[in-house]
mmCIF file of C-alpha atoms and ligand atoms in Angstrom:
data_model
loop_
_atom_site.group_PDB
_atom_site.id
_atom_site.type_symbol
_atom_site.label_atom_id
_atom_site.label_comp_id
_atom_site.label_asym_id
_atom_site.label_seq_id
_atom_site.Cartn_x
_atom_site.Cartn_y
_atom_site.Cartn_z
ATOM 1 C CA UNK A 160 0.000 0.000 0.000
ATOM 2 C CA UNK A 161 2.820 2.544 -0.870
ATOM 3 C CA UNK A 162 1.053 5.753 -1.426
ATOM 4 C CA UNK A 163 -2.035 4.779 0.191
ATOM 5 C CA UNK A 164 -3.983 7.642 1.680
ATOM 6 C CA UNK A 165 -4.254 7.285 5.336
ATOM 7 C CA UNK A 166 -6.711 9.394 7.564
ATOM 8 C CA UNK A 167 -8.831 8.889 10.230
ATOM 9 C CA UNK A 168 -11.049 10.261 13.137
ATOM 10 C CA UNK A 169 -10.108 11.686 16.408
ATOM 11 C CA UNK A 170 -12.362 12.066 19.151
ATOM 12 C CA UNK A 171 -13.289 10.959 22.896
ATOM 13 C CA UNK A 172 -15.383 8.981 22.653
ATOM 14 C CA UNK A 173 -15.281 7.811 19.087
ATOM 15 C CA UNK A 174 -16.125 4.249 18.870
ATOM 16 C CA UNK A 175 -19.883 5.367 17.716
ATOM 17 C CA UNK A 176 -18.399 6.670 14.727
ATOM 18 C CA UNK A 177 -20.218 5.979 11.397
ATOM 19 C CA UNK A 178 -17.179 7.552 9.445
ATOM 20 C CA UNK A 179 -14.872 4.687 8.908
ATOM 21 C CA UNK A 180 -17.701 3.054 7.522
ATOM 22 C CA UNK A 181 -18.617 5.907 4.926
ATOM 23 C CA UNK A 182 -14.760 6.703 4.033
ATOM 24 C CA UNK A 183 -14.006 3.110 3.389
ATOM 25 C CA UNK A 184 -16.873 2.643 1.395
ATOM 26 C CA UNK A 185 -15.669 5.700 -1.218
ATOM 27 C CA UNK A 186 -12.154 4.202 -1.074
ATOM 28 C CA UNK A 187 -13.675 0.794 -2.747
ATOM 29 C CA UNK A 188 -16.172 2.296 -4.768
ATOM 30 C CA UNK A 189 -13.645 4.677 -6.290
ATOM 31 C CA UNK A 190 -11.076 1.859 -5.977
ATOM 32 C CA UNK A 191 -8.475 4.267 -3.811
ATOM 33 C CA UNK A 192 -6.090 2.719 -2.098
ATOM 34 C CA UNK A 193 -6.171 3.769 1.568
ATOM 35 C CA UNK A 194 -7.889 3.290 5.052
ATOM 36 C CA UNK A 195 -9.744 5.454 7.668
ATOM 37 C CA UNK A 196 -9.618 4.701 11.120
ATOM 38 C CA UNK A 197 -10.696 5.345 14.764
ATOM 39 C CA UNK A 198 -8.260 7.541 17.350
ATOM 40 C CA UNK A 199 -9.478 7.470 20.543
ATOM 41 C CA UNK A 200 -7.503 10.843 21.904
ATOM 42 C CA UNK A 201 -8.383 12.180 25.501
ATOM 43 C CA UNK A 202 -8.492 15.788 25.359
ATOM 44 C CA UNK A 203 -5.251 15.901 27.446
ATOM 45 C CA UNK A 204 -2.991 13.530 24.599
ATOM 46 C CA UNK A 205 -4.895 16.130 22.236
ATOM 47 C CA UNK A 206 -1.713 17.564 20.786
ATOM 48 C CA UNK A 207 0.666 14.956 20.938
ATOM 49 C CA UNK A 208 -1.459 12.524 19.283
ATOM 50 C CA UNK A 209 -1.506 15.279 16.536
ATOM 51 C CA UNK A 210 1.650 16.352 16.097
ATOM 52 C CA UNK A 211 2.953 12.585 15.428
ATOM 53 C CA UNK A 212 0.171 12.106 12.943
ATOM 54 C CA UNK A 213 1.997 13.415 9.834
ATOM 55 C CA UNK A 214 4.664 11.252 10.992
ATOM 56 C CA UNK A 215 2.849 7.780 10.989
ATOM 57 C CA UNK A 216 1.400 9.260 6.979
ATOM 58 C CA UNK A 217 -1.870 10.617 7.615
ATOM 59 C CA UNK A 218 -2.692 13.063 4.707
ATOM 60 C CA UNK A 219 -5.515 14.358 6.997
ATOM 61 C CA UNK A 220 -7.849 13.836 9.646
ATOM 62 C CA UNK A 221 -11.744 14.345 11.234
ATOM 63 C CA UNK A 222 -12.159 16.046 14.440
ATOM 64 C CA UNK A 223 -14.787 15.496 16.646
ATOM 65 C CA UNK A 224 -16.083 15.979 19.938
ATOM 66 C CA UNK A 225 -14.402 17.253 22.249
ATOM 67 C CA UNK A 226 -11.654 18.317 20.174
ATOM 68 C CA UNK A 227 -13.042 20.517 17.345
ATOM 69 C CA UNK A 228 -12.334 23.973 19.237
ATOM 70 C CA UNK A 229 -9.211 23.115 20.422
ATOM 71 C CA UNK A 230 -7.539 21.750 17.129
ATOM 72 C CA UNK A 231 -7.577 25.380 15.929
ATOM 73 C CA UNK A 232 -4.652 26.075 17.837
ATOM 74 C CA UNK A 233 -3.053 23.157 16.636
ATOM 75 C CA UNK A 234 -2.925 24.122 12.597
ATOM 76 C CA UNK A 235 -0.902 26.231 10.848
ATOM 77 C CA UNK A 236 -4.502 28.039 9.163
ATOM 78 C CA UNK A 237 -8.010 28.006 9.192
ATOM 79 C CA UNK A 238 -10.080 28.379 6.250
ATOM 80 C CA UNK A 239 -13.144 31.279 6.286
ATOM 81 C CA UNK A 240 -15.886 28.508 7.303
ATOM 82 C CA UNK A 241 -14.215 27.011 10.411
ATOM 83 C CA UNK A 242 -12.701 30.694 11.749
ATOM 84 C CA UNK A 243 -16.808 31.636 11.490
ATOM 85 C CA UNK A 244 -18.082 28.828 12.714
ATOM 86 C CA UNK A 245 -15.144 28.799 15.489
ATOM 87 C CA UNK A 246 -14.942 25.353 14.791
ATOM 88 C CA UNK A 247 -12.297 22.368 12.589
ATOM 89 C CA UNK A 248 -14.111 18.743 11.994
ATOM 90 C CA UNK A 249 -11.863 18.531 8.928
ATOM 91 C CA UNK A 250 -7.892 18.945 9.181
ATOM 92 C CA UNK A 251 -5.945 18.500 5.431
ATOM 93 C CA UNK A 252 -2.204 18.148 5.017
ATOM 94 C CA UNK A 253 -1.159 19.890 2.361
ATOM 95 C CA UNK A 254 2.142 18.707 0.469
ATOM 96 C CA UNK A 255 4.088 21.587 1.165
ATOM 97 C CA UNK A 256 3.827 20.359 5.230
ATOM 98 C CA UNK A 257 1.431 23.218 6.525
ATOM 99 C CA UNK A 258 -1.756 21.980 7.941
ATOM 100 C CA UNK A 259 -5.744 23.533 7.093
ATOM 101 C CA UNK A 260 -8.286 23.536 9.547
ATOM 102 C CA UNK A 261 -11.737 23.410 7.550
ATOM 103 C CA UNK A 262 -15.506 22.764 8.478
ATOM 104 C CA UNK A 263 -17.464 21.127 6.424
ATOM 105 C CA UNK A 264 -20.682 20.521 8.576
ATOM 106 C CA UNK A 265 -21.669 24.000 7.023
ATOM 107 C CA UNK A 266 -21.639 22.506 3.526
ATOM 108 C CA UNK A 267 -23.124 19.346 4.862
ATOM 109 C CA UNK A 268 -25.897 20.709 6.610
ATOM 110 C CA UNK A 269 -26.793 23.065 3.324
ATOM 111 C CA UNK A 270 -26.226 20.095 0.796
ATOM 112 C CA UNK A 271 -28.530 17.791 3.132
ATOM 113 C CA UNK A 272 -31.130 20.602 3.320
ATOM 114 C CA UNK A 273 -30.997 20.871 -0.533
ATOM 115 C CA UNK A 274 -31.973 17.445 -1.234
ATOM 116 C CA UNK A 275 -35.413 19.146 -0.464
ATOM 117 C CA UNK A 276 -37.883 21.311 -1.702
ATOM 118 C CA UNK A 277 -35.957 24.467 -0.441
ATOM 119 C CA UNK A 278 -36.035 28.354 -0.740
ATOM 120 C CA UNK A 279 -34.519 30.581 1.429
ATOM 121 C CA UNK A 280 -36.287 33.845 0.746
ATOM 122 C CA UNK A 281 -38.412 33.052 3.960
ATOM 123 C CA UNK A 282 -37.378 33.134 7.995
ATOM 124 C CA UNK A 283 -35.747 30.574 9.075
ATOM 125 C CA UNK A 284 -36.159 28.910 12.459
ATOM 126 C CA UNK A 285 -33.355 27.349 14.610
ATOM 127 C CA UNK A 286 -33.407 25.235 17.816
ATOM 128 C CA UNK A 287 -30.741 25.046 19.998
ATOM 129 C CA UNK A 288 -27.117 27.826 20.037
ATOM 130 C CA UNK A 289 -24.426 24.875 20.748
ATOM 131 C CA UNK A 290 -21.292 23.939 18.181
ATOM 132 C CA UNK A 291 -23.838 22.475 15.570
ATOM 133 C CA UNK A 292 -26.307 25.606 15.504
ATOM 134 C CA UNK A 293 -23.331 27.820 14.721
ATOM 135 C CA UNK A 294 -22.540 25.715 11.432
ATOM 136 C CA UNK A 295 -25.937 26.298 10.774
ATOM 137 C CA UNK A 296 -26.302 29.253 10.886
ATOM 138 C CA UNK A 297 -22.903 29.923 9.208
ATOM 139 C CA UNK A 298 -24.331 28.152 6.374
ATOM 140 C CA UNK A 299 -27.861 30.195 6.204
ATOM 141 C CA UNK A 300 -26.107 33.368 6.125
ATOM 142 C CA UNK A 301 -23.561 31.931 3.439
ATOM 143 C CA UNK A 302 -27.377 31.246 1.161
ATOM 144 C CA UNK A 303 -28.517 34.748 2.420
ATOM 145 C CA UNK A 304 -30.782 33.987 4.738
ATOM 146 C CA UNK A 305 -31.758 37.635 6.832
ATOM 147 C CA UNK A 306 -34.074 36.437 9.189
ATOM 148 C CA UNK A 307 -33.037 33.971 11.222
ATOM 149 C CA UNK A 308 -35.278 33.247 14.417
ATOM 150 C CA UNK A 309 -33.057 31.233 16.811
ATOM 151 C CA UNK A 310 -34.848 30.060 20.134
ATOM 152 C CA UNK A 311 -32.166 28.624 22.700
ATOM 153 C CA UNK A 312 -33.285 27.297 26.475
ATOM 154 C CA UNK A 313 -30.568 29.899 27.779
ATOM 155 C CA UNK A 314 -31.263 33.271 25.851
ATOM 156 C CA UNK A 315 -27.529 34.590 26.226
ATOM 157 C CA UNK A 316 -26.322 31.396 24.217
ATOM 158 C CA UNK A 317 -28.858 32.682 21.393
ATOM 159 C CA UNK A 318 -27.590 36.429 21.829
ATOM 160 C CA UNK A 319 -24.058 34.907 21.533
ATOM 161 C CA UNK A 320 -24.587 34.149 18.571
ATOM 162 C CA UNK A 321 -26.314 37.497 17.207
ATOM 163 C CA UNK A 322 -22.944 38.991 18.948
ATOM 164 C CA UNK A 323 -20.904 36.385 16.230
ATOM 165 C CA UNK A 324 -23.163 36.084 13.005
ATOM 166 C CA UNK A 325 -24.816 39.474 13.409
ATOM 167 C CA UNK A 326 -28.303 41.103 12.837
ATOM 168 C CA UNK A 327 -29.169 38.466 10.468
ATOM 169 C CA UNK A 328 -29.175 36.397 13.831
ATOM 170 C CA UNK A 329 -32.395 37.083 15.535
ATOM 171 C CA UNK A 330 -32.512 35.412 19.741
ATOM 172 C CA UNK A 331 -36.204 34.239 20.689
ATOM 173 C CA UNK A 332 -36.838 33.243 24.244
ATOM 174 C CA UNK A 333 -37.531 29.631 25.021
ATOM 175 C CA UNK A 334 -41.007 30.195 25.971
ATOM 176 C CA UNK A 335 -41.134 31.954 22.520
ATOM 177 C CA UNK A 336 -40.009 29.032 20.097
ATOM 178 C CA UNK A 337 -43.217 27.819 18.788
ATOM 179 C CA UNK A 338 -44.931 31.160 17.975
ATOM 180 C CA UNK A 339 -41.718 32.297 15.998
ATOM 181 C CA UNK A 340 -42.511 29.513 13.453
ATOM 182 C CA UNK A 341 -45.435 31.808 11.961
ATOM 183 C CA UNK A 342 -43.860 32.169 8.217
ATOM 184 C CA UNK A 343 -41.109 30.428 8.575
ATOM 185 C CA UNK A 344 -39.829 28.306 5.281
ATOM 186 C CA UNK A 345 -37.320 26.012 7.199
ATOM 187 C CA UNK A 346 -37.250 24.792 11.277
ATOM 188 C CA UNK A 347 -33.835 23.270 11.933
ATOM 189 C CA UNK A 348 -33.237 21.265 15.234
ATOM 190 C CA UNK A 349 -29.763 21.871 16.484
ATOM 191 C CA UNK A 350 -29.898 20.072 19.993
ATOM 192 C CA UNK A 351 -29.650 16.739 20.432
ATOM 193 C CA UNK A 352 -33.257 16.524 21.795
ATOM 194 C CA UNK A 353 -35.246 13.460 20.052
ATOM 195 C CA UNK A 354 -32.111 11.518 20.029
ATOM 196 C CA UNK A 355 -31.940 7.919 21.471
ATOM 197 C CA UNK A 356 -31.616 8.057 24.870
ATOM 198 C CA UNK A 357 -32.701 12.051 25.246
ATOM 199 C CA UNK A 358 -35.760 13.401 25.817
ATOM 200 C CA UNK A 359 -37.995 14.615 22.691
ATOM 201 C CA UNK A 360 -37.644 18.034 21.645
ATOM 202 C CA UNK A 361 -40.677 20.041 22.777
ATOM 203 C CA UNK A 362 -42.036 22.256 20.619
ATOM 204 C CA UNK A 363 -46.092 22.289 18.989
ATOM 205 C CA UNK A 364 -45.660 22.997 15.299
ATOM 206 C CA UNK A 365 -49.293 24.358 14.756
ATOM 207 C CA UNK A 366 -47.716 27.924 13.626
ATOM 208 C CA UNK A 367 -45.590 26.186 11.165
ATOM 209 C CA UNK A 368 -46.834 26.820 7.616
ATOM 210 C CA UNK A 369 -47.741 23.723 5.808
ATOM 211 C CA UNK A 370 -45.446 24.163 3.069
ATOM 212 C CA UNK A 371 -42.346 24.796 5.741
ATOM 213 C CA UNK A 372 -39.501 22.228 5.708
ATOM 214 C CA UNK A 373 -38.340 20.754 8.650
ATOM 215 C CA UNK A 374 -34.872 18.945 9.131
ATOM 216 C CA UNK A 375 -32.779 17.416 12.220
ATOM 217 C CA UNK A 376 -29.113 16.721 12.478
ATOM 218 C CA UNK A 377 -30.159 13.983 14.680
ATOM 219 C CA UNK A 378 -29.817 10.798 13.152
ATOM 220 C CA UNK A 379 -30.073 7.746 15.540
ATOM 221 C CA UNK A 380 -33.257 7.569 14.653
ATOM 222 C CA UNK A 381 -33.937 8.797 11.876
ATOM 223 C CA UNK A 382 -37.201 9.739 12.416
ATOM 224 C CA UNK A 383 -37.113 11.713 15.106
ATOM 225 C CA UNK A 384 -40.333 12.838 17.249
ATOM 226 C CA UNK A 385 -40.073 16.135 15.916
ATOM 227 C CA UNK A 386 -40.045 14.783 12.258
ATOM 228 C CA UNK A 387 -42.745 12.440 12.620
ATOM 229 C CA UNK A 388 -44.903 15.070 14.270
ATOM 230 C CA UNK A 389 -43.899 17.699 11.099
ATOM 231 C CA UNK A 390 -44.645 14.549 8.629
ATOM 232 C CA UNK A 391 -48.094 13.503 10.336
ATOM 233 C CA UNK A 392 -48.927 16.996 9.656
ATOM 234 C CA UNK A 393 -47.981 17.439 5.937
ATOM 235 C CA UNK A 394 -44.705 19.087 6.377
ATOM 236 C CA UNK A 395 -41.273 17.619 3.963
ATOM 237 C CA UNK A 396 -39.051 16.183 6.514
ATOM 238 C CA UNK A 397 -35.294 15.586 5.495
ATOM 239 C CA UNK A 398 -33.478 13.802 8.532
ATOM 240 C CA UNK A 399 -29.991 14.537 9.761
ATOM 241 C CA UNK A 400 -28.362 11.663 8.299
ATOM 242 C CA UNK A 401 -27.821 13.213 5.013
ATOM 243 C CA UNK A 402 -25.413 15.994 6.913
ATOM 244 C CA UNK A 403 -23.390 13.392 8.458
ATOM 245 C CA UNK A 404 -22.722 11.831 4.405
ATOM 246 C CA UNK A 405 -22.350 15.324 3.304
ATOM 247 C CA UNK A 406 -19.970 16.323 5.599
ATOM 248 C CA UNK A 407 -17.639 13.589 4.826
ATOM 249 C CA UNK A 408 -17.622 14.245 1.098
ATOM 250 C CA UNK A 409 -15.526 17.632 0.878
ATOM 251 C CA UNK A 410 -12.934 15.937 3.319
ATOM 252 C CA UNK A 411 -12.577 13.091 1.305
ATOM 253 C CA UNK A 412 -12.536 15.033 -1.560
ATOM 254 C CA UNK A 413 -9.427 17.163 -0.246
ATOM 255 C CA UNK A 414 -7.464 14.291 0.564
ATOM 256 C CA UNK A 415 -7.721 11.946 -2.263
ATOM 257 C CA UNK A 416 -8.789 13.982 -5.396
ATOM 258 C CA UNK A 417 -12.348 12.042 -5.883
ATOM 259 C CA UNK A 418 -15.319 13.958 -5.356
ATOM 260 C CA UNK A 419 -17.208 10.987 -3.822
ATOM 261 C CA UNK A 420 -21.088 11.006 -4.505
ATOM 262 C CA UNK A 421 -23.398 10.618 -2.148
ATOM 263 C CA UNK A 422 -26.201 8.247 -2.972
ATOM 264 C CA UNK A 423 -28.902 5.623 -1.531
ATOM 265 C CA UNK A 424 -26.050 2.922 -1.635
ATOM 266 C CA UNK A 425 -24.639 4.716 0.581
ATOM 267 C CA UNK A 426 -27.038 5.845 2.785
ATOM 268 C CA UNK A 427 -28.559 2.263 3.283
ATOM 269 C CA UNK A 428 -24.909 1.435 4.018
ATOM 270 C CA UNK A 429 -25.334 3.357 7.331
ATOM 271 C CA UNK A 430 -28.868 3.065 7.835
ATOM 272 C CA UNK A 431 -28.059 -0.311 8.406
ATOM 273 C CA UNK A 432 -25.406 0.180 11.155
ATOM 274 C CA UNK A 433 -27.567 2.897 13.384
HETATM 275 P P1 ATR B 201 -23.560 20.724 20.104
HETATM 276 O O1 ATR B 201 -22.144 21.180 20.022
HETATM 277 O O2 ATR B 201 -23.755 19.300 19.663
HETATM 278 O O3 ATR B 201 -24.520 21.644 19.452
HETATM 279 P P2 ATR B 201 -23.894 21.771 22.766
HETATM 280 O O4 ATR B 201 -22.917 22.821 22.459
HETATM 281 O O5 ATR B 201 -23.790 21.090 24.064
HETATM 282 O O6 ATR B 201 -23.883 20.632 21.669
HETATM 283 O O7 ATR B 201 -25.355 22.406 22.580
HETATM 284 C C1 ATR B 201 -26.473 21.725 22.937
HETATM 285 C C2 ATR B 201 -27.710 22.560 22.605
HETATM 286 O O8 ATR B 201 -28.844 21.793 22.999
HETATM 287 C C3 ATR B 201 -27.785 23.866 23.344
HETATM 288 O O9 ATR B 201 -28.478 24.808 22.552
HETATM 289 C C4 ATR B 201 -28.600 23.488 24.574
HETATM 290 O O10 ATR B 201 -29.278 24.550 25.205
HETATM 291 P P3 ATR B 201 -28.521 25.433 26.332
HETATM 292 O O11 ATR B 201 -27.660 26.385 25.579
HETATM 293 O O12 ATR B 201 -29.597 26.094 27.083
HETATM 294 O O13 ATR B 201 -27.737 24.464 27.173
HETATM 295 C C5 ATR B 201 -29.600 22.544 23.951
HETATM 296 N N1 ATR B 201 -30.211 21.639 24.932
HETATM 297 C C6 ATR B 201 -29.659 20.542 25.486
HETATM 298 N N2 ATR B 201 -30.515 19.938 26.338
HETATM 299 C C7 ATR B 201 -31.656 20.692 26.330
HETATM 300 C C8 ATR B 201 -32.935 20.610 26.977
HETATM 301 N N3 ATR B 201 -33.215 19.603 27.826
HETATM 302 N N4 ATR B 201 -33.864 21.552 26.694
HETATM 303 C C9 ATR B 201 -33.589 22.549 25.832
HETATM 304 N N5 ATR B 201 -32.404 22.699 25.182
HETATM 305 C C10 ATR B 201 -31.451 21.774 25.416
#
């Protein structure tokens, strides 16, 4: 396997991780020869386990929780989407030895959200001001969005990110989030509410317009309460697992060359192991 690409996923925990399974599926499809694998890395072995990684070949690397803030200080640049967002899931090593810090949830949460019947000329409605609202977010502004209605459970989170995005940004009380849905062309969940284990997100969609879509980045399930409630009503639903293939594509397009596609083989691929 001499010039096999080698990259990889470090995080703590990270044996959930579906992303060995979608980077080794491109890598046969597109017969490439490389591998992708898990790094458990404790936030404390954070950057020694990085700074040998060039040395055992990696020609990049995912970051995930709880390391995609503090990898930033770790690369030599950032690129304009991960210094908004204020967070790297993607790191690249580029030939000439300097290493890029990019995110590509923001183009993996728009791409998902395109598979639908989408228009952004409408408000937009976001749950949740945590690490995956602000990609986002990033992402809305990026397709113009100027009305963005963002309801967090703590208010200053929300006015954080007004503070970060700007006036495009709008913060909605918690007690607020279901009567800021009135017009609104797209709700995004953020928060990991309606995930296995987690309580359901709480929120009565009878304000949302009919022809609103409504999308999750929670993926395990797929359909998650909030989505079946939105579908029982009439709403298009697009669930979060989309983002998560989406995500992966740019980053395996910077490191090999192959702009993977993302398609049903795919997706059933890791349907299966949820
Ligand atoms: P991530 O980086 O995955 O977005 P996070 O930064 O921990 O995770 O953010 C979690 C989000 O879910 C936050 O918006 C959080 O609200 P707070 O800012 O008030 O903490 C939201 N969240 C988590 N549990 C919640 C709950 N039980 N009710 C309402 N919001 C909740």
């Amino acid at each position: 396997m001499s010039n096999a690409i080698l990259a990889g996923v470090m995080g703590w925990p990270v044996a959930h991780s579906k992303s060995p399974l979608i980077h080794r599926h491109w890598f046969e499809r597109y017969g490439v020869a490389g591998d992708y694998v898990r790094l458990a890395v404790q936030p404390q072995d954070l950057e020694q386990a990085f700074a040998g990684l060039r040395a055992l070949g990696f020609c990049g690397v995912n970051v995930t929780v709880p390391h995609k803030q503090a990898v930033m200080a770790l690369v030599d640049r950032c690129d304009d989407l991960a210094t908004q967002v204020g967070a790297v899931n993607t790191v690249v090593f580029h030939p000439d030895g300097t290493t890029e810090g990019c995110n590509t949830d923001v183009i993996g949460f728009l791409h998902n959200l395109e598979s639908g019947p989408v228009t952004y000329d409408k408000p937009v409605a976001v749950i949740g001001a945590g690490g995956a609202a602000r990609a986002v977010v990033a992402g809305l502004i990026m397709r113009g969005c100027g009305d963005i209605r963002l309801a967090n459970r703590t208010l200053e989170k929300a006015q954080k990110l007004r503070d970060d995005f700007g006036p495009a940004v709008q913060p909605i009380p918690w007690e607020a989030r279901a009567t800021m849905l009135a017009d609104c062309g797209v709700l995004v969940n953020t928060t990991s509410l309606g995930m296995d284990g987690q309580p359901p997100l709480d929120l009565s969609l009878t304000a949302l317009p009919q022809d609103a879509v409504v999308t999750d980045i929670v993926y395990a399930p797929l359909q998650t309460p909030l989505l079946k409630a939105a579908a029982d009503r009439g709403n298009t639903t697009i669930d979060g697992l989309g983002m998560l293939l989406h995500q992966a594509a740019p980053a395996f397009a910077a490191w090999t060359g192959v702009e993977p596609v993302v398609d049903d083989e795919l997706r059933r691929l890791i349907q299966g192991s949820i």
